[in-house]
CSV table of N, CA and C in Angstrom, one decimal:
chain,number,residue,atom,x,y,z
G,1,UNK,N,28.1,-0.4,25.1
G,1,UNK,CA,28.2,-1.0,26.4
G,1,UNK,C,26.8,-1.3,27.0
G,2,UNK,N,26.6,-2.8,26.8
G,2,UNK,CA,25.1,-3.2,27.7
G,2,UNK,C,25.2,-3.6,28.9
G,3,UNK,N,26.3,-3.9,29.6
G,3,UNK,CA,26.5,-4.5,30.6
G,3,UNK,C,25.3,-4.4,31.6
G,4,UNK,N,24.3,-3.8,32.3
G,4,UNK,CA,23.7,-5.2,33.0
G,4,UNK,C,22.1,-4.6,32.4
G,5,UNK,N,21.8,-4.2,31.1
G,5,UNK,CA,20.7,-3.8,29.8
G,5,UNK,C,20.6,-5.0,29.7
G,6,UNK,N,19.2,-5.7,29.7
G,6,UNK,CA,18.6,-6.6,29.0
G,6,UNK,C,17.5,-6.1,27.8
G,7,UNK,N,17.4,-7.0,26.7
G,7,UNK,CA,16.6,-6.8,25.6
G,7,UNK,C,15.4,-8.0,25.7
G,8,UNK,N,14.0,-7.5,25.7
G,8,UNK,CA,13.1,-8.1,26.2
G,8,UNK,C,12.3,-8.3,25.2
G,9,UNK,N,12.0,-9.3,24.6
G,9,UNK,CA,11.1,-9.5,23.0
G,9,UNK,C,10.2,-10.6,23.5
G,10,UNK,N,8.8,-9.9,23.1
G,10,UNK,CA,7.5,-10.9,23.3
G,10,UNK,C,7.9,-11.6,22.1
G,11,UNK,N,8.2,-12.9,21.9
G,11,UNK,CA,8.1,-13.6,20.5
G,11,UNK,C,6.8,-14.1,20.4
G,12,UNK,N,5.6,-14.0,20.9
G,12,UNK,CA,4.4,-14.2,20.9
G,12,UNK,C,3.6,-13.3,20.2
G,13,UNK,N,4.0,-12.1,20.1
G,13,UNK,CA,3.8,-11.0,19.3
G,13,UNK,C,4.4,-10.3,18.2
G,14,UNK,N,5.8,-11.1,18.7
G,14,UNK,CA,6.7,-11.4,17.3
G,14,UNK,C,5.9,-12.4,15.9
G,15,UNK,N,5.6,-13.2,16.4
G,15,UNK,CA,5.1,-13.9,15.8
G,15,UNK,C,3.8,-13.6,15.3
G,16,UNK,N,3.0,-13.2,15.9
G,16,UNK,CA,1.5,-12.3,15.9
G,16,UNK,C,1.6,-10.9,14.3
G,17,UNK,N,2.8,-10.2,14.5
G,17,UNK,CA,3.1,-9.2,13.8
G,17,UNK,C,3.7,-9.6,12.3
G,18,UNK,N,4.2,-11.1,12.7
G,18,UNK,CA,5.1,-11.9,11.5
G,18,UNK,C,3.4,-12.3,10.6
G,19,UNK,N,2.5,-13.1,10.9
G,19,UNK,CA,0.9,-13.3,10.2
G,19,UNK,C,0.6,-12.1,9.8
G,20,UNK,N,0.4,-10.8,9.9
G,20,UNK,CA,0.3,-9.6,9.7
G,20,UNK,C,0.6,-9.5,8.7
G,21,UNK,N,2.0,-9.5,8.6
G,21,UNK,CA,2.8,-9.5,7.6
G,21,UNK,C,2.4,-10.4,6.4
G,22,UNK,N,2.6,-11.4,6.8
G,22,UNK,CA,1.5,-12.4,6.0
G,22,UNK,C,1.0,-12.2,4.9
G,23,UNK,N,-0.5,-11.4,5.9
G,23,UNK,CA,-1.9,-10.8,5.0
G,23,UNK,C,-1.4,-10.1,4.2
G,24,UNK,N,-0.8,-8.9,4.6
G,24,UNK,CA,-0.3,-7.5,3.8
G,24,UNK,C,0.2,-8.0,2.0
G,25,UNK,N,1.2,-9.5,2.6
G,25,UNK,CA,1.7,-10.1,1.0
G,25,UNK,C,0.7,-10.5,0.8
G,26,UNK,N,-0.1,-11.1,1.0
G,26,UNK,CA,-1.3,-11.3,0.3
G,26,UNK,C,-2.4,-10.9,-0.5
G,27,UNK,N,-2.4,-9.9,0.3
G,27,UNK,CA,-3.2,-8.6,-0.5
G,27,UNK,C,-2.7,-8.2,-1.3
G,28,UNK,N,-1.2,-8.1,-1.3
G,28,UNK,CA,-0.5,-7.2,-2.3
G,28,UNK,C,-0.9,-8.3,-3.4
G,29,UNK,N,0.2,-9.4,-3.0
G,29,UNK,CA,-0.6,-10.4,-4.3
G,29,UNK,C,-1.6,-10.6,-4.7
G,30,UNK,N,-3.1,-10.5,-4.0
G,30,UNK,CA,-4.1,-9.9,-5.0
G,30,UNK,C,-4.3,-8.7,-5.7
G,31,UNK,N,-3.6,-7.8,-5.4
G,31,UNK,CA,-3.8,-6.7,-6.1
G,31,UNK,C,-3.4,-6.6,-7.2
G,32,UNK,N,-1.8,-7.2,-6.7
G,32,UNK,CA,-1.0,-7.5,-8.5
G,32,UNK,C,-1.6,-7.9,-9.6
G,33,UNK,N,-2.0,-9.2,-8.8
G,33,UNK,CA,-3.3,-10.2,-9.7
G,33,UNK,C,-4.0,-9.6,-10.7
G,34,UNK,N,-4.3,-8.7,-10.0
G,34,UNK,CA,-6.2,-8.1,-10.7
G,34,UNK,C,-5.4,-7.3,-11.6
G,35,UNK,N,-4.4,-6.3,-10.8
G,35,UNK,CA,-3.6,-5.4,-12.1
G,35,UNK,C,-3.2,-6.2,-13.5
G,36,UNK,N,-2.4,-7.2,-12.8
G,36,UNK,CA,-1.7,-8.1,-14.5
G,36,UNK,C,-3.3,-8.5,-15.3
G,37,UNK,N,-4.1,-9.3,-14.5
G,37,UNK,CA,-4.8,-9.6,-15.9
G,37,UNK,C,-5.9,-8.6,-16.0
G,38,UNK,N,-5.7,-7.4,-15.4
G,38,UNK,CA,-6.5,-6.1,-16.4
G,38,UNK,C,-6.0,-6.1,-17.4
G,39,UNK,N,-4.5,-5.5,-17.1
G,39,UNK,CA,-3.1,-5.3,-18.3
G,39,UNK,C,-3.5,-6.1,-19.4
G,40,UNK,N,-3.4,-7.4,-19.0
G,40,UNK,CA,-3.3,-8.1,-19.9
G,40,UNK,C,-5.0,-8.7,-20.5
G,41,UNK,N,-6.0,-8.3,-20.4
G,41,UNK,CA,-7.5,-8.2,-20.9
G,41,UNK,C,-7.4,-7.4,-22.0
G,42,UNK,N,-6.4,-6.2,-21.7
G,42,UNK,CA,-6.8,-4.6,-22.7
G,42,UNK,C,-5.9,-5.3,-24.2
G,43,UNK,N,-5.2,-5.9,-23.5
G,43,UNK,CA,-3.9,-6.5,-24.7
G,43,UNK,C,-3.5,-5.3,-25.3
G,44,UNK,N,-3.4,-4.4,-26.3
G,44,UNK,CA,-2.7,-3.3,-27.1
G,44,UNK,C,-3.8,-1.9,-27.5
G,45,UNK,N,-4.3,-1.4,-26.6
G,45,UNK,CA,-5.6,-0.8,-26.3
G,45,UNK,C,-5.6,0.8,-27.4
G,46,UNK,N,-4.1,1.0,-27.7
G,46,UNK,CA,-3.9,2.0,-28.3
G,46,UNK,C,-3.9,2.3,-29.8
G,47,UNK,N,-3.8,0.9,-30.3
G,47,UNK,CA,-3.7,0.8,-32.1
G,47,UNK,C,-2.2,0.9,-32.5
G,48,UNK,N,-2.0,0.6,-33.6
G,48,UNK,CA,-0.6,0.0,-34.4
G,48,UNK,C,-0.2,1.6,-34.8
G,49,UNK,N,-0.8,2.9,-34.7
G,49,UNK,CA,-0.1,3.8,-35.7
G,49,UNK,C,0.9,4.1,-34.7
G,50,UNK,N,1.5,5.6,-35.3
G,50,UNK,CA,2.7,6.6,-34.9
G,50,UNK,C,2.2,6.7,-33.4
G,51,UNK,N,1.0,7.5,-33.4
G,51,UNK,CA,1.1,7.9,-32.0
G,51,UNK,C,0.6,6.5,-30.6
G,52,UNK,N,0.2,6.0,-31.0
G,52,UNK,CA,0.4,4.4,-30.0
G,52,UNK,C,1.4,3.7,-30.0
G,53,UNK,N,2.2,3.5,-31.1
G,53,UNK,CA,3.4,3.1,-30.6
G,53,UNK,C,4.6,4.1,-29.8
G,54,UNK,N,4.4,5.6,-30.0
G,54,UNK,CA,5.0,6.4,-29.5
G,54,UNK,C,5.1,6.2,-28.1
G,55,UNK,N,3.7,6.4,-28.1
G,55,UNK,CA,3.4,6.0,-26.3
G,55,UNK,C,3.4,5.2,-25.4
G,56,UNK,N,3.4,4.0,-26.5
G,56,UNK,CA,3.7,2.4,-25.4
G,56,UNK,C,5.2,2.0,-25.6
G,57,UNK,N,5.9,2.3,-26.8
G,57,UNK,CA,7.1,1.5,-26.6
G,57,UNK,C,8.4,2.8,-26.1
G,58,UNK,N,9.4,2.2,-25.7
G,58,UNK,CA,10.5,3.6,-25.6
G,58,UNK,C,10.6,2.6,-24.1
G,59,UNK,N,12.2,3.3,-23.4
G,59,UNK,CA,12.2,3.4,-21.7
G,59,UNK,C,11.3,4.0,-21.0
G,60,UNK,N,10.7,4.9,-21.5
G,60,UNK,CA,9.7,6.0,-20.6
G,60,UNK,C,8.1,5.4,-21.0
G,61,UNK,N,7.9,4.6,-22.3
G,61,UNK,CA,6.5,4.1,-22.7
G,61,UNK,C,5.8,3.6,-21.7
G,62,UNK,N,4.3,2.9,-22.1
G,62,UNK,CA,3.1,2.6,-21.0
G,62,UNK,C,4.4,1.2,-21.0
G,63,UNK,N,4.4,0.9,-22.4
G,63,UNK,CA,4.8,-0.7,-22.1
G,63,UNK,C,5.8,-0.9,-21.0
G,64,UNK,N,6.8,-0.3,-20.6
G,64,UNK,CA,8.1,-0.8,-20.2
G,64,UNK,C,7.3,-0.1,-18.4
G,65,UNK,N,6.6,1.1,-18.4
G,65,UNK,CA,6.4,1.5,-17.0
G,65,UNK,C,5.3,0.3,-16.5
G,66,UNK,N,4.4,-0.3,-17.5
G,66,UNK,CA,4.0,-1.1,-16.8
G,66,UNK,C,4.2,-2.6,-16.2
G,67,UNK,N,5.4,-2.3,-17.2
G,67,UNK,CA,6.5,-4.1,-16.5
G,67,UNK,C,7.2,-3.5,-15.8
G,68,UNK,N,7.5,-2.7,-15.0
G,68,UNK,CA,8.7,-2.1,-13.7
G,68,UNK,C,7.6,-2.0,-12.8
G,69,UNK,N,6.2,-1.7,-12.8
G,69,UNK,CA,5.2,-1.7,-12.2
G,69,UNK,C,5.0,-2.8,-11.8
G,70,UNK,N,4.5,-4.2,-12.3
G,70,UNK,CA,4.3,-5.5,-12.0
G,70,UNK,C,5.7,-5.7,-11.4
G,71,UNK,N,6.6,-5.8,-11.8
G,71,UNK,CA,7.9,-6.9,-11.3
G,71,UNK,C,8.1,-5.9,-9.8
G,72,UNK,N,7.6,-4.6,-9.6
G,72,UNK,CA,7.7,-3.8,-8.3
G,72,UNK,C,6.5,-4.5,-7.5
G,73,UNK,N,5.3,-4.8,-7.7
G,73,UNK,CA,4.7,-5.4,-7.6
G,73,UNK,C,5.3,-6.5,-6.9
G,74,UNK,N,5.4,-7.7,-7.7
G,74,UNK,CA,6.0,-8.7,-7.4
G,74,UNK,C,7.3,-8.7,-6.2
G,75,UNK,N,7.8,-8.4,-6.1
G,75,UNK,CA,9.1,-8.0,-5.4
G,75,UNK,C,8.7,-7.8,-4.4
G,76,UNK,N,7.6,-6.4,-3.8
G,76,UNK,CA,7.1,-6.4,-2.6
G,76,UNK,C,6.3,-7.6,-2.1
G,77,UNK,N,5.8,-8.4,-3.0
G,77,UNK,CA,5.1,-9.6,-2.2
G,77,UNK,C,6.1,-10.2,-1.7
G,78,UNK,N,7.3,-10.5,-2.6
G,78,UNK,CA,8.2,-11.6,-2.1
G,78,UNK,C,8.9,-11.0,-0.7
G,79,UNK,N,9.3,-10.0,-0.9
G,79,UNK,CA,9.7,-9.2,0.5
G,79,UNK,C,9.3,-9.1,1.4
G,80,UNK,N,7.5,-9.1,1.7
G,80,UNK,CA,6.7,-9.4,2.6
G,80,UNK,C,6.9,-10.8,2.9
G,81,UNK,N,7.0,-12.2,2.3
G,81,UNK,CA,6.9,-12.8,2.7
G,81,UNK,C,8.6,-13.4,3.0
G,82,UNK,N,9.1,-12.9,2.7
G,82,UNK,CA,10.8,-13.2,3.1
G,82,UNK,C,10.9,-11.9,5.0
G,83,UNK,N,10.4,-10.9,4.4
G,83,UNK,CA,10.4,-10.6,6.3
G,83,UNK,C,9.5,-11.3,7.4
G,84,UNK,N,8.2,-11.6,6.9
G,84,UNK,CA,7.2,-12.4,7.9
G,84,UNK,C,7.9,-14.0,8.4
G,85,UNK,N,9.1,-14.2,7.4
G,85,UNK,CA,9.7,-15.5,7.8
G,85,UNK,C,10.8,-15.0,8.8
G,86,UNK,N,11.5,-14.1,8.3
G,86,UNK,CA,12.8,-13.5,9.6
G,86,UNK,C,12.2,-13.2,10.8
G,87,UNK,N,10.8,-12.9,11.0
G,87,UNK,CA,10.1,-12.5,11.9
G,87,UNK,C,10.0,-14.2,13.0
G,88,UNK,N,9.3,-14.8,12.2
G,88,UNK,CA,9.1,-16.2,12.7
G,88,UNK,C,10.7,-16.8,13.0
G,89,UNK,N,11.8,-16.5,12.4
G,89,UNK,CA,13.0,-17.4,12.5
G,89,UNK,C,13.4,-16.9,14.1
G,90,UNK,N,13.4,-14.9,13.9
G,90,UNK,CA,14.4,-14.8,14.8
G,90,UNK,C,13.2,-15.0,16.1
G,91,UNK,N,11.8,-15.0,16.3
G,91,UNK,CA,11.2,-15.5,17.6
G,91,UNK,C,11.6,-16.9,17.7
G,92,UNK,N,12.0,-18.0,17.0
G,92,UNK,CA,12.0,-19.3,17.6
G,92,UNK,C,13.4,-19.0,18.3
G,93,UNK,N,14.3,-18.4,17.5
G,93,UNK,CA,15.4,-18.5,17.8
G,93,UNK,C,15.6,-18.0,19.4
G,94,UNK,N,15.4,-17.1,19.4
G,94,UNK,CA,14.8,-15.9,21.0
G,94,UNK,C,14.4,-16.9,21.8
G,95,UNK,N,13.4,-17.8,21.5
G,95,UNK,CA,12.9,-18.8,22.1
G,95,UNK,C,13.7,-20.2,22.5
G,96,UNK,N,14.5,-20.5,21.8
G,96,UNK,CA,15.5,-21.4,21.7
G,96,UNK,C,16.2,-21.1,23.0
G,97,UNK,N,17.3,-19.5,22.9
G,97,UNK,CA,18.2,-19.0,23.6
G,97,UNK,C,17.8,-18.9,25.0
G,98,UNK,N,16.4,-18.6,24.9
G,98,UNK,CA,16.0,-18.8,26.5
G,98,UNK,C,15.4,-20.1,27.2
G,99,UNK,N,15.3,-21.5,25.9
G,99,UNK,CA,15.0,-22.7,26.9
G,99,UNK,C,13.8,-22.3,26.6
G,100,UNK,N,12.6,-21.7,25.9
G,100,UNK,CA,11.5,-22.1,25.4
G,100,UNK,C,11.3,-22.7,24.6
G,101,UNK,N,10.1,-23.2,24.4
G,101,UNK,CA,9.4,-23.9,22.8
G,101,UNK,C,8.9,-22.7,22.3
G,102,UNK,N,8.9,-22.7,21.1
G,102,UNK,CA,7.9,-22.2,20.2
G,102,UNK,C,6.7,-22.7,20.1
């Protein structure tokens, strides 16, 4: 029951918090960055026998934890920049419903 509750949203700081958001993907995506082509500088760092392939290949190996690592990686950037846009959608919108510009 809201009946005479109003909801009061700066979308000026909505929007302020949405750039924020922004940077945060951004960072992340440099981080990823530097991580993938470390990863991939070392190329197979452990050697072809028993106990290096033990350790890198399998569901639990380096190999497979460090592609669930990247693609988690990856995913949080896109996430950041898929909320920094909901952020921006729902202030214009807010802005809209009350007869503002953006």
């Amino acid at each position: 029951m809201t009946g005479d509750r109003q909801i009061r949203v700066d979308t000026a700081r909505l929007r302020q918090s949405a750039d924020q958001m922004d940077e945060v993907g951004d960072k992340a995506k440099d981080i990823i960055t530097t991580l993938k082509n470390a990863i991939n500088a070392r190329d197979y760092p452990w050697g072809h026998d028993d106990y290096g392939n033990k350790f890198v290949k399998g569901d639990k190996g380096y190999g497979k934890s460090a592609e669930n690592l990247l693609t988690g990686g990856d995913n949080m950037v896109d996430s950041a920049g898929k909320f920094s846009k909901g952020m921006r959608d729902a202030a214009d919108k807010m802005d809209n419903m009350d007869g503002r510009q953006s």
